[in-house]
PDB file of C-alpha atoms in Angstrom:
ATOM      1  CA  UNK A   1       0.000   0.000   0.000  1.00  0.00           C
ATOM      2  CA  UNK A   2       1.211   3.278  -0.819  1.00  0.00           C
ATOM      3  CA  UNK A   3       1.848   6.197   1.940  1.00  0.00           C
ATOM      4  CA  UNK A   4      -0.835   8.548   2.253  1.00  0.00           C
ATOM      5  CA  UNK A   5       0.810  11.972   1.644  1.00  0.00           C
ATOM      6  CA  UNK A   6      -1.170  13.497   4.894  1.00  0.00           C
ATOM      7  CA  UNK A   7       0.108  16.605   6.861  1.00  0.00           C
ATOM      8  CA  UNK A   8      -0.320  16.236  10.715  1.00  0.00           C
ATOM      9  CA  UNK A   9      -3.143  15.245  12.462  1.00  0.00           C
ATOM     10  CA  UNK A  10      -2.946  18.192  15.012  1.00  0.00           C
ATOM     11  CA  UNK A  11      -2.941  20.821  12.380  1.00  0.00           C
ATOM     12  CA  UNK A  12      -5.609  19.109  10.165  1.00  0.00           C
ATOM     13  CA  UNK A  13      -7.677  19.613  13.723  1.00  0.00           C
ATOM     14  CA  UNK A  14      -6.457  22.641  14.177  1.00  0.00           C
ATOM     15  CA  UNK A  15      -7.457  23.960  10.633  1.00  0.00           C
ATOM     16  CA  UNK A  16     -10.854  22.205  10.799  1.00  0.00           C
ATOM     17  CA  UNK A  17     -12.022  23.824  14.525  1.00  0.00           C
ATOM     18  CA  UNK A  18     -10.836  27.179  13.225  1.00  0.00           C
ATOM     19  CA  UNK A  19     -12.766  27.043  10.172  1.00  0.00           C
ATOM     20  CA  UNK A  20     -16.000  25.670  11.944  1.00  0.00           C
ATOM     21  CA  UNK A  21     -15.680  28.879  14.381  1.00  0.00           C
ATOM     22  CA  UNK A  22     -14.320  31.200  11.945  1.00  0.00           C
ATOM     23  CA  UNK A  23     -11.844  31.956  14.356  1.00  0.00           C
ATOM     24  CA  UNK A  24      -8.596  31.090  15.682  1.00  0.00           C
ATOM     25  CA  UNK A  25      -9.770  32.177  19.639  1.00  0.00           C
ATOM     26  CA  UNK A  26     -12.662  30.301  19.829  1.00  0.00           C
ATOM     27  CA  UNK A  27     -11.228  27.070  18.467  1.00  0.00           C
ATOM     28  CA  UNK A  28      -8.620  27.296  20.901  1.00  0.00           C
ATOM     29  CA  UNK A  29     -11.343  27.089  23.124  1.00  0.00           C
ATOM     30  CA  UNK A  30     -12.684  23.972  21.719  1.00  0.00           C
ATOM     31  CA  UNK A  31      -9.567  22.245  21.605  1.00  0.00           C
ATOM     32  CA  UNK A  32      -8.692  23.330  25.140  1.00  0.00           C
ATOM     33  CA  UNK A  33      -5.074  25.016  23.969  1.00  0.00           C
ATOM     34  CA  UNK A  34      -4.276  28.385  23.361  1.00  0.00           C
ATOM     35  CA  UNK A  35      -4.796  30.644  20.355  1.00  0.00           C
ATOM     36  CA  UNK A  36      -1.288  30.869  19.731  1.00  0.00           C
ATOM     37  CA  UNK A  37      -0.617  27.064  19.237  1.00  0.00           C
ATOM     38  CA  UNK A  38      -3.956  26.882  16.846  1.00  0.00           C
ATOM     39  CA  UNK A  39      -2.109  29.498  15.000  1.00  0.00           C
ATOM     40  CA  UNK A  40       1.209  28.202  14.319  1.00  0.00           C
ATOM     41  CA  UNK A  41      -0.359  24.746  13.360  1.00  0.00           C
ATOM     42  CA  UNK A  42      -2.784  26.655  10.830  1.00  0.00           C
ATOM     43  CA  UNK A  43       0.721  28.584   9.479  1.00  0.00           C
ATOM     44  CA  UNK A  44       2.198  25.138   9.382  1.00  0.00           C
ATOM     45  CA  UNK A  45      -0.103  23.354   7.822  1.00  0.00           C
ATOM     46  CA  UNK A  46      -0.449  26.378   4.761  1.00  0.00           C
ATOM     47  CA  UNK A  47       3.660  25.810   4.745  1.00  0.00           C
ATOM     48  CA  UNK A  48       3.207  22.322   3.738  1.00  0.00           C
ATOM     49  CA  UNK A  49       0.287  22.686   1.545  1.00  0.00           C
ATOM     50  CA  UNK A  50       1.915  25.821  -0.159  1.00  0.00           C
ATOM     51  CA  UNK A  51      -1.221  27.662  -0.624  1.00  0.00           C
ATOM     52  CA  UNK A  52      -3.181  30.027   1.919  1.00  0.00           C
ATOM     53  CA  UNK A  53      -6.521  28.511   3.834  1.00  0.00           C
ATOM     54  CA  UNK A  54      -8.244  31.357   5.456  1.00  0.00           C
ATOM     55  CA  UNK A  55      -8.350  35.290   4.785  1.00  0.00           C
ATOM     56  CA  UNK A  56      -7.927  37.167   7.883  1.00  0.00           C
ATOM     57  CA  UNK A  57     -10.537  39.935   8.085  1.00  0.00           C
ATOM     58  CA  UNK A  58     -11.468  42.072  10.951  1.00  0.00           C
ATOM     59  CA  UNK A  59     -14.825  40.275  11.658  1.00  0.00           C
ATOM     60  CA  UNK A  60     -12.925  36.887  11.274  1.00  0.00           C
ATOM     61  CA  UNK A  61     -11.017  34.261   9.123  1.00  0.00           C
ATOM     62  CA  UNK A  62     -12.627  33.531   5.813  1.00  0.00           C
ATOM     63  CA  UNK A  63     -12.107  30.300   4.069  1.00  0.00           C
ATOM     64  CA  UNK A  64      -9.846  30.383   0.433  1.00  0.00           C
ATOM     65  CA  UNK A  65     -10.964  28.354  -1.978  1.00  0.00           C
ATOM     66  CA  UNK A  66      -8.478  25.924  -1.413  1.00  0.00           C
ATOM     67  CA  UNK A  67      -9.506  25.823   2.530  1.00  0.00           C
ATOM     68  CA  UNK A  68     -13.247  25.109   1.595  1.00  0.00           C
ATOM     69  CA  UNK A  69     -12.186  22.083  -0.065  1.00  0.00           C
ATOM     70  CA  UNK A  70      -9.437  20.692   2.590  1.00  0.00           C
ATOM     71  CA  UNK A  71     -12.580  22.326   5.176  1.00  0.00           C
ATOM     72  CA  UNK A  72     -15.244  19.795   3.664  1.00  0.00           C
ATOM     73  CA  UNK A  73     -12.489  16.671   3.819  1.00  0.00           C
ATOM     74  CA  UNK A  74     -11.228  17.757   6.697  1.00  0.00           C
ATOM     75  CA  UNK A  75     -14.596  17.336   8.435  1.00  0.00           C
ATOM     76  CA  UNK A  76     -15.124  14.337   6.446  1.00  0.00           C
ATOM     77  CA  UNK A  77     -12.394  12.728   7.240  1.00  0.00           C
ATOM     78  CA  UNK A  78     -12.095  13.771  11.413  1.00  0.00           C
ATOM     79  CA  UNK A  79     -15.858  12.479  11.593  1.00  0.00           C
ATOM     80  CA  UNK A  80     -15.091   9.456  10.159  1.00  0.00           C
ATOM     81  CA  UNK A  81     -12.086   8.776  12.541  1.00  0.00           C
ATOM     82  CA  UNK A  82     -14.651   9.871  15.641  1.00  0.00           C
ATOM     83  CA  UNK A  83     -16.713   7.015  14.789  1.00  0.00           C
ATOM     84  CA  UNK A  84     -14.269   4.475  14.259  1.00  0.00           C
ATOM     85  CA  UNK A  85     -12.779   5.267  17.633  1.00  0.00           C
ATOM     86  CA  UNK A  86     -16.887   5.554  19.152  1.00  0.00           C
ATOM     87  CA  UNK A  87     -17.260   1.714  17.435  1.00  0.00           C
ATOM     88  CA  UNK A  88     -14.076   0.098  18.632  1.00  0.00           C
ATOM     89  CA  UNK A  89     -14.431   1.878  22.318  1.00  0.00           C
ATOM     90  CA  UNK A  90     -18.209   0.629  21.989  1.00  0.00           C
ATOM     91  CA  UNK A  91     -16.698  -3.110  20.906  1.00  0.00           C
ATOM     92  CA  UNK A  92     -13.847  -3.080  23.164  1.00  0.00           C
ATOM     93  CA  UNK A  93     -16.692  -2.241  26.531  1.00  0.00           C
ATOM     94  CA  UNK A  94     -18.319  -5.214  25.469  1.00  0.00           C
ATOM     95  CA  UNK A  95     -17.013  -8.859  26.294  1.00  0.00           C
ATOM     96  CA  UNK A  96     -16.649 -11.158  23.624  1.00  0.00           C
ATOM     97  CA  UNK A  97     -18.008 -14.335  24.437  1.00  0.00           C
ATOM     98  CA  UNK A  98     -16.217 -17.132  23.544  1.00  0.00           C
ATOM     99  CA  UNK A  99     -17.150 -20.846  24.111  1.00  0.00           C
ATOM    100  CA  UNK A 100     -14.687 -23.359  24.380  1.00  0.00           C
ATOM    101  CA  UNK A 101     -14.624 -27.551  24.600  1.00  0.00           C
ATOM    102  CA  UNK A 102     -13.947 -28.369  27.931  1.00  0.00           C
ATOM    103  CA  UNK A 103     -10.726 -30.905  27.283  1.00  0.00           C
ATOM    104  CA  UNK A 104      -9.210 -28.256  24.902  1.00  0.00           C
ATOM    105  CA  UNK A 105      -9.533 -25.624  27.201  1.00  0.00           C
ATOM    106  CA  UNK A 106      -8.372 -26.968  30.051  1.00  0.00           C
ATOM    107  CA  UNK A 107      -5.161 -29.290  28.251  1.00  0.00           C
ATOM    108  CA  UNK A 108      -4.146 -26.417  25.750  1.00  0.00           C
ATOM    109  CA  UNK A 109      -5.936 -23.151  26.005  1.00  0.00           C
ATOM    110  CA  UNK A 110      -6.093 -21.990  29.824  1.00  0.00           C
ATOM    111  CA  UNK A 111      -2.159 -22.956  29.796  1.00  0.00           C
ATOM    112  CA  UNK A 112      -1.471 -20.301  27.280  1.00  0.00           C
ATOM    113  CA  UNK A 113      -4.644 -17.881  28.431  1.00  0.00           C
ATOM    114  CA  UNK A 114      -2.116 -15.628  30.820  1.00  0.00           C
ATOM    115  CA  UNK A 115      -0.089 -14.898  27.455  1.00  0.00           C
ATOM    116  CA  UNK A 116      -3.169 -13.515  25.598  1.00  0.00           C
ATOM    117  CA  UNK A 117      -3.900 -10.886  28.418  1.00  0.00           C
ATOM    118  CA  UNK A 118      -0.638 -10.063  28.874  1.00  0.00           C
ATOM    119  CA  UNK A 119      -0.459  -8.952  24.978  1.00  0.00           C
ATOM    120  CA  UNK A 120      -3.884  -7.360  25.055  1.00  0.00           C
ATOM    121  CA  UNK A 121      -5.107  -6.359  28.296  1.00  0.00           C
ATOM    122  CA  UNK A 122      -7.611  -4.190  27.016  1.00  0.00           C
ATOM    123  CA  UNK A 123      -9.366  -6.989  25.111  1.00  0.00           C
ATOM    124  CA  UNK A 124     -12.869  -8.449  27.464  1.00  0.00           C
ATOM    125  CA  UNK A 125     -13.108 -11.857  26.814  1.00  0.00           C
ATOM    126  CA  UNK A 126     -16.092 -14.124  28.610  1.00  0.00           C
ATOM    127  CA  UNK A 127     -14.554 -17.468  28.537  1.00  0.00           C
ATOM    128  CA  UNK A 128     -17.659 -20.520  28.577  1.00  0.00           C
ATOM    129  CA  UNK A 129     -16.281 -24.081  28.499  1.00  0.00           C
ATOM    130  CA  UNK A 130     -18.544 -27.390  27.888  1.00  0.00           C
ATOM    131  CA  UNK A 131     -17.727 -30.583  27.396  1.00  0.00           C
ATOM    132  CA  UNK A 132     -20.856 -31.517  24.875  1.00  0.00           C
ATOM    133  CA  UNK A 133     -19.716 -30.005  21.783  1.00  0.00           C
ATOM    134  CA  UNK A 134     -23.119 -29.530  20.222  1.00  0.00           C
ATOM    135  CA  UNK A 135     -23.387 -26.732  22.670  1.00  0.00           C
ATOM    136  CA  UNK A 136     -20.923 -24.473  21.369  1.00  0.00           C
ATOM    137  CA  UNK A 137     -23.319 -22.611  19.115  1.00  0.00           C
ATOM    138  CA  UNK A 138     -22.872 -19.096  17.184  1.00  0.00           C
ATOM    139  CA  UNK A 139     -26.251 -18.305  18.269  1.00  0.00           C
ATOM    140  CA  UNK A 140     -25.105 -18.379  22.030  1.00  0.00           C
ATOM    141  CA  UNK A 141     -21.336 -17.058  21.047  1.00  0.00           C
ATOM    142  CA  UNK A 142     -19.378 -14.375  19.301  1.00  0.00           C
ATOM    143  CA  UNK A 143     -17.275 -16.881  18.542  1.00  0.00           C
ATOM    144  CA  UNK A 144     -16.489 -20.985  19.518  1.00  0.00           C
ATOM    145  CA  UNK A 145     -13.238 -22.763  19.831  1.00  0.00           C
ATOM    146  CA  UNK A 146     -14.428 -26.725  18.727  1.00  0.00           C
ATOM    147  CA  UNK A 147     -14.322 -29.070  16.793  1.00  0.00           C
ATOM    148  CA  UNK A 148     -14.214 -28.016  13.052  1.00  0.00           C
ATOM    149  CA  UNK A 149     -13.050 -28.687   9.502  1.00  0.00           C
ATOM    150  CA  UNK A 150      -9.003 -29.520   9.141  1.00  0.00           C
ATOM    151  CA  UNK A 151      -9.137 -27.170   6.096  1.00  0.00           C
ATOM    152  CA  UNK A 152     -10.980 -23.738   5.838  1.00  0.00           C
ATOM    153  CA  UNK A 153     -14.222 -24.407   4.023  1.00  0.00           C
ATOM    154  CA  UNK A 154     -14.757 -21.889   2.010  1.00  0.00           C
ATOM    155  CA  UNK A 155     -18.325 -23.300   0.766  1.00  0.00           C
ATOM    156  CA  UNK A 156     -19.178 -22.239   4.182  1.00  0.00           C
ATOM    157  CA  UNK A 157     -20.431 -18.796   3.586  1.00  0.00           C
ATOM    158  CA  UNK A 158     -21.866 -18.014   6.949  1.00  0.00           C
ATOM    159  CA  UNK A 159     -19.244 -19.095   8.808  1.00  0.00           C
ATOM    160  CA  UNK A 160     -15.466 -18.175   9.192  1.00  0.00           C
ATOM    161  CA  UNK A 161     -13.450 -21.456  10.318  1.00  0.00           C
ATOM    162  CA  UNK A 162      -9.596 -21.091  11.221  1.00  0.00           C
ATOM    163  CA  UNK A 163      -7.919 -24.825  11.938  1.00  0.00           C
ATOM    164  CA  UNK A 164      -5.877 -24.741  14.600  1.00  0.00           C
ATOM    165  CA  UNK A 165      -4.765 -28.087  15.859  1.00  0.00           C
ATOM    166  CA  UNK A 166      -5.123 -31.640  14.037  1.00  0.00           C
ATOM    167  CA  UNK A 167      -7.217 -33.841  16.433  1.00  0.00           C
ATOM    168  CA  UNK A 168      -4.591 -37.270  16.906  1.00  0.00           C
ATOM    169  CA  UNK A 169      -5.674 -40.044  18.883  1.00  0.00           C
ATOM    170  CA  UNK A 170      -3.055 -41.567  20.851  1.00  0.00           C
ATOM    171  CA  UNK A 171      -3.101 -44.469  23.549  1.00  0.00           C
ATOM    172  CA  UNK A 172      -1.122 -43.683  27.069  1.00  0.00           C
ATOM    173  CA  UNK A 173      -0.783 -45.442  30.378  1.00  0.00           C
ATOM    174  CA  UNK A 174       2.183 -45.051  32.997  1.00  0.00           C
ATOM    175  CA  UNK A 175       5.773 -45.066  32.420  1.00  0.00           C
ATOM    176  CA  UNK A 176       5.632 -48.708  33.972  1.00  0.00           C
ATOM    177  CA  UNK A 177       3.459 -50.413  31.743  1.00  0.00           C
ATOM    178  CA  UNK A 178       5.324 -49.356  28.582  1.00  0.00           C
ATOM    179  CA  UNK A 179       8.378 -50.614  27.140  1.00  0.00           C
ATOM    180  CA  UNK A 180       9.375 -53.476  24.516  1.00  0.00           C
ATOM    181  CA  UNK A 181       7.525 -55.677  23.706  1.00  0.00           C
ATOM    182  CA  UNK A 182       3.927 -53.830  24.785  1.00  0.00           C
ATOM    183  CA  UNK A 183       1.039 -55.404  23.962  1.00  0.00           C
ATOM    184  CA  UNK A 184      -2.282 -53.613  23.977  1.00  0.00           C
ATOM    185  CA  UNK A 185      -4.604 -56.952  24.061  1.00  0.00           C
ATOM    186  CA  UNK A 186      -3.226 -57.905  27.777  1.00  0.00           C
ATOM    187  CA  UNK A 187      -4.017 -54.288  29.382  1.00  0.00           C
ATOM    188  CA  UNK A 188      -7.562 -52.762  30.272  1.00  0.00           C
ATOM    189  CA  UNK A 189      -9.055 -50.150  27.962  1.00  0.00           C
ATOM    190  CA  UNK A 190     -10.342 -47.051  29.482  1.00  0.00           C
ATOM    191  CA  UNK A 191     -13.223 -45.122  27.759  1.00  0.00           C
ATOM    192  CA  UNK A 192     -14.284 -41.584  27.308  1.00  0.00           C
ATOM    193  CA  UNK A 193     -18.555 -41.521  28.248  1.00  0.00           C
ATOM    194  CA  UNK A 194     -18.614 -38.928  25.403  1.00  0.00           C
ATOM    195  CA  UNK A 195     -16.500 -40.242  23.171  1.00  0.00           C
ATOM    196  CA  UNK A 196     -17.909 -44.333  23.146  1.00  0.00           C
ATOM    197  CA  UNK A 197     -16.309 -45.107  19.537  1.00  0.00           C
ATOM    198  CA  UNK A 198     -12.532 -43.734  19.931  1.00  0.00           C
ATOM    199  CA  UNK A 199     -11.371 -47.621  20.752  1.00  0.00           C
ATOM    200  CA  UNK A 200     -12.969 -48.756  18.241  1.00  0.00           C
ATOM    201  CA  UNK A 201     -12.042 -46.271  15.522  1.00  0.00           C
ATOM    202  CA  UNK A 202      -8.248 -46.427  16.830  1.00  0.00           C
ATOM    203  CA  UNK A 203      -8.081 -49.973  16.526  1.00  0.00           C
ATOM    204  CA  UNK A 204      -9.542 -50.216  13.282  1.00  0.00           C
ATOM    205  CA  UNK A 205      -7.591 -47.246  11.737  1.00  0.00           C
ATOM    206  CA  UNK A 206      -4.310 -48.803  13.156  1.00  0.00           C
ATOM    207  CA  UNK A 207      -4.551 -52.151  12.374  1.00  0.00           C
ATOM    208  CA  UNK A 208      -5.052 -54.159  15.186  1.00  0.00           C
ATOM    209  CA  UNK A 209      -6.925 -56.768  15.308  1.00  0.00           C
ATOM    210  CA  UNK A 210      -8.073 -59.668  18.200  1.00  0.00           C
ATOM    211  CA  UNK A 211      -9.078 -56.631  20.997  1.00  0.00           C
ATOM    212  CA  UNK A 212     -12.409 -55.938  22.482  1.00  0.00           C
ATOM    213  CA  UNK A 213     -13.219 -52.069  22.046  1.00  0.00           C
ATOM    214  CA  UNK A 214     -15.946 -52.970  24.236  1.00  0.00           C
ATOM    215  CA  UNK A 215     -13.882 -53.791  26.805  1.00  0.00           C
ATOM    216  CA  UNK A 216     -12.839 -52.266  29.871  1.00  0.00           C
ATOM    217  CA  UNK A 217     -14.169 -49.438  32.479  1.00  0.00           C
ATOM    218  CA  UNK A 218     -15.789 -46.363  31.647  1.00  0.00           C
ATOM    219  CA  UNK A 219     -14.929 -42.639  32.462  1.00  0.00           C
ATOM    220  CA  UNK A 220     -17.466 -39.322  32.038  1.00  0.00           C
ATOM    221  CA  UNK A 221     -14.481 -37.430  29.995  1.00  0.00           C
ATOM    222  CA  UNK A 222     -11.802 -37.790  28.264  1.00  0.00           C
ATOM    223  CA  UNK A 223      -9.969 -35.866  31.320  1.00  0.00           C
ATOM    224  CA  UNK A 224     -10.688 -38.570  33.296  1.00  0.00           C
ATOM    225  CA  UNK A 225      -9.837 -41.591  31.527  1.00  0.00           C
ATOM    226  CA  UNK A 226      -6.547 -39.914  31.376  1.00  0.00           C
ATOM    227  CA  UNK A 227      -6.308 -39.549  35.205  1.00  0.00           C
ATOM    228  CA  UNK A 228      -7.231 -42.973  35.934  1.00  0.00           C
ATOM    229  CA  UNK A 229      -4.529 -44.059  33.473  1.00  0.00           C
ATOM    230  CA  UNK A 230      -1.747 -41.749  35.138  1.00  0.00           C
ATOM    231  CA  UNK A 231      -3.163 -44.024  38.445  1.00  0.00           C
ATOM    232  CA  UNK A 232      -2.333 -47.300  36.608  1.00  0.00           C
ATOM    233  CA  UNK A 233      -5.225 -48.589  35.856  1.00  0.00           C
ATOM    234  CA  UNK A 234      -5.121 -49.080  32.037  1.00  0.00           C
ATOM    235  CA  UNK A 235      -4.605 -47.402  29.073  1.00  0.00           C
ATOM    236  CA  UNK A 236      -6.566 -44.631  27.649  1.00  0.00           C
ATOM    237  CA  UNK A 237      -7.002 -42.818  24.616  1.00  0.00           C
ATOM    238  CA  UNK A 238      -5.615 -38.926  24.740  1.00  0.00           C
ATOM    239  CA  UNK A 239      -5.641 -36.499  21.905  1.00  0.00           C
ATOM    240  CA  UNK A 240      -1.976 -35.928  21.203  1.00  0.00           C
ATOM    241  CA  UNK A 241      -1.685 -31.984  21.226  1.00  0.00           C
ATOM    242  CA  UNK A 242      -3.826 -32.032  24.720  1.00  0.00           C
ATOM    243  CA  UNK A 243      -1.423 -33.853  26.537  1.00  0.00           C
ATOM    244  CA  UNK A 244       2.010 -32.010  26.166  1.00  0.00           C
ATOM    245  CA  UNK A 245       2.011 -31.066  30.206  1.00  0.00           C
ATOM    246  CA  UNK A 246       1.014 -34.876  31.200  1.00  0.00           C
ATOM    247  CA  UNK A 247       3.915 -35.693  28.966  1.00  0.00           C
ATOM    248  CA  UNK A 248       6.343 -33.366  30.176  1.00  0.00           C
ATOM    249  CA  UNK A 249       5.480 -34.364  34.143  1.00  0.00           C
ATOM    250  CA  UNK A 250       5.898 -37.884  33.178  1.00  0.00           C
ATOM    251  CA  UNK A 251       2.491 -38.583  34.180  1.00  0.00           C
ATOM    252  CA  UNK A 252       1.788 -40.980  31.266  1.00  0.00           C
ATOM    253  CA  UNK A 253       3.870 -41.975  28.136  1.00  0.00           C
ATOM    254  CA  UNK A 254       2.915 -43.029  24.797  1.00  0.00           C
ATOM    255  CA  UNK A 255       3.130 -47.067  24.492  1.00  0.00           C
ATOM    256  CA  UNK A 256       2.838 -47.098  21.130  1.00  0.00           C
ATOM    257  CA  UNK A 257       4.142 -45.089  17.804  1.00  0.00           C
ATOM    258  CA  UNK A 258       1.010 -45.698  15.962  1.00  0.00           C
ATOM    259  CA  UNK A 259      -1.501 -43.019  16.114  1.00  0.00           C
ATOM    260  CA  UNK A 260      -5.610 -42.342  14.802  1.00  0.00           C
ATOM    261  CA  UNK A 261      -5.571 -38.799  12.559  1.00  0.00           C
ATOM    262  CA  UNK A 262      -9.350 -37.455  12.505  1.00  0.00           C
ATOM    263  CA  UNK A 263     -10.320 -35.768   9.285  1.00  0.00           C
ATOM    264  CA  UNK A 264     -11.555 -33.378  11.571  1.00  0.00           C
ATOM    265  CA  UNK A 265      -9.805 -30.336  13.791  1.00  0.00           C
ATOM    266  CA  UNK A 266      -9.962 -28.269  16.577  1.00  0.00           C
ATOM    267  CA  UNK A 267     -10.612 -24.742  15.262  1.00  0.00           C
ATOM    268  CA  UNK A 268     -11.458 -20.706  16.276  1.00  0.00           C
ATOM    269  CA  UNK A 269     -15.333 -20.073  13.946  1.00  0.00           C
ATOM    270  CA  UNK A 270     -17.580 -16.931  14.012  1.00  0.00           C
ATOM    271  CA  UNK A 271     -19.946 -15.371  11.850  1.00  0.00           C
ATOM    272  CA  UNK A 272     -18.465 -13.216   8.898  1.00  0.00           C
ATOM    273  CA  UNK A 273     -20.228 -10.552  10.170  1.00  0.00           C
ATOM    274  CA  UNK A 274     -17.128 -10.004  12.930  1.00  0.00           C
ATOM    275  CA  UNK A 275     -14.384 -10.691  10.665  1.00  0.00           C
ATOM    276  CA  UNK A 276     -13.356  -7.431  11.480  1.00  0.00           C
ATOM    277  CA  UNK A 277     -14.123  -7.257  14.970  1.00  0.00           C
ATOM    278  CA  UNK A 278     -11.102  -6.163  17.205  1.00  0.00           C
ATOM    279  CA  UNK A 279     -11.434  -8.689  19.556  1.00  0.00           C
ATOM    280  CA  UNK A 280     -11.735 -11.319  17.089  1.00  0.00           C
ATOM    281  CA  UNK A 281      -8.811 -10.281  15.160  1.00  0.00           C
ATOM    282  CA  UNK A 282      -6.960 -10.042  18.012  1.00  0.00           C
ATOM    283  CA  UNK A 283      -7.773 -13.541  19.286  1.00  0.00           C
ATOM    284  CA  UNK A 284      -7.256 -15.314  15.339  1.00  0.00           C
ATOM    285  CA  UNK A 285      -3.916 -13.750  15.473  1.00  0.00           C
ATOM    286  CA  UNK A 286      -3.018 -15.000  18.613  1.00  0.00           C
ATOM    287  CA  UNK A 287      -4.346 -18.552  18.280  1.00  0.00           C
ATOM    288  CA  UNK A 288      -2.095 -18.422  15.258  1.00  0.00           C
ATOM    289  CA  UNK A 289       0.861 -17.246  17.005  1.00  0.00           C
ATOM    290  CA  UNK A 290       0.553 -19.962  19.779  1.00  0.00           C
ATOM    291  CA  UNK A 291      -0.363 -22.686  17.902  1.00  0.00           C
ATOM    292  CA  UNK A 292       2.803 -21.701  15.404  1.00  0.00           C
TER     293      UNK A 292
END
């Protein structure tokens, strides 16, 4: 984009109250400063433009024919600026509401939450998580963090999808049940209440055959299954990118190398409608950033 060739700010302000009030004392007034500073930015700003802008006359300035035309834009242009500022003040007072899935929220998001308000601390968000996914709606939210496309669909035209993380199934247990020679089939499965299939759709995808993905005791989340496997008591299923602190602690280990890659992905969607919003753009940008 090219520069805009635009003189300063202050004396476009200065130029614009002055001609309003046809007069350099009383748009001082206006702009809380004194007539003397109005004055040199008006003699400034005819400098850089080369031409004059007002005709002094004892009842007052007078506009030029040039400063009619800069006048109008001038106005034009200030307005315009007024608003902007009114909108995003107006946006900015407002909370964005933001629903999140529980297990991605707590195992990835609220991790990396303190380094979103620490690079926008003016930015409101109302954070909502839930573990049933079919709640995070765009007629309850600004905008939901879920489970999306892997690819932005752009047949999609009322809704704005940004991937952010590839969903990965993965099996873990404690560092004590791993090691050569694992073997799946002679270790207890544990299940996810909301997510019935995963075995089943692991084992399949994978390859292996002769195991019940029936089998084994069942947990109300994901979360859980996970805990009860950090306790020993079988192996669960984790999704991979979810899991990086358990990892890190040594709380559970991948047994195996093979993992389940869902054509689907965790991912940040809103209406078009706030493409533009600040707090939107704001939060895209730094959901890219951390997931980068």
């Amino acid at each position: 984009m090219a520069t805009r060739p635009l003189p300063s700010l202050t004396a476009l302000k200065a130029f614009e109250a002055a001609a309003a009030h046809s007069s350099v004392t009383r748009a001082a007034e206006a702009l809380g400063v004194t007539p003397g500073a109005v004055s040199q930015q008006i003699r400034e700003l005819e400098r850089d433009l080369a031409v004059a802008l007002f005709t002094r006359t004892p009842n007052g300035l007078v506009l030029t024919t040039a400063g009619e035309v800069l006048f109008a834009a001038a106005r034009d242009g200030l307005d315009r600026i007024a608003a902007g500022v009114r909108q995003v003040r107006r946006t900015m007072a407002r909370p964005l509401a933001v629903g999140a899935y529980t297990h991605f929220a707590s195992g990835w998001l609220i991790p990396r939450w303190g380094h979103f308000l620490d690079r926008h601390p003016g930015i409101a968000i109302e954070l909502t998580t839930t573990a049933q996914v079919e709640e995070l709606s765009l007629d309850r939210f600004d905008a939901v963090i879920g489970v999306g496309p892997a690819a932005p669909d752009e047949t999609a035209a009322d809704l704005v999808i940004t991937p952010l993380l590839p969903i990965e199934l993965v099996p873990v247990c404690v560092p004590t049940l791993a090691g050569p020679g694992f073997d799946l089939a002679r270790h207890r499965l544990l299940h996810s209440r909301l997510r019935p299939d995963d075995w089943r759709r692991y084992l399949d995808a994978v390859g292996l055959a002769g195991i019940d993905p029936t089998a084994g005791l069942m947990f109300e989340s994901i979360a859980l299954a996970i805990d009860a496997a950090a306790e020993g008591l079988g192996v669960a299923l984790a999704i991979r990118c979810l899991i990086d602190r358990d990892l890190a602690l040594g709380r559970v280990v991948m047994p195996l190398d093979r993992v389940r890659r869902s054509r689907r992905a965790f991912a940040l969607m809103h209406r078009p409608a706030l493409a533009t919003d600040p707090a939107i753009v704001a939060l895209r940008r730094w959901l890219i950033d951390e997931v980068g």
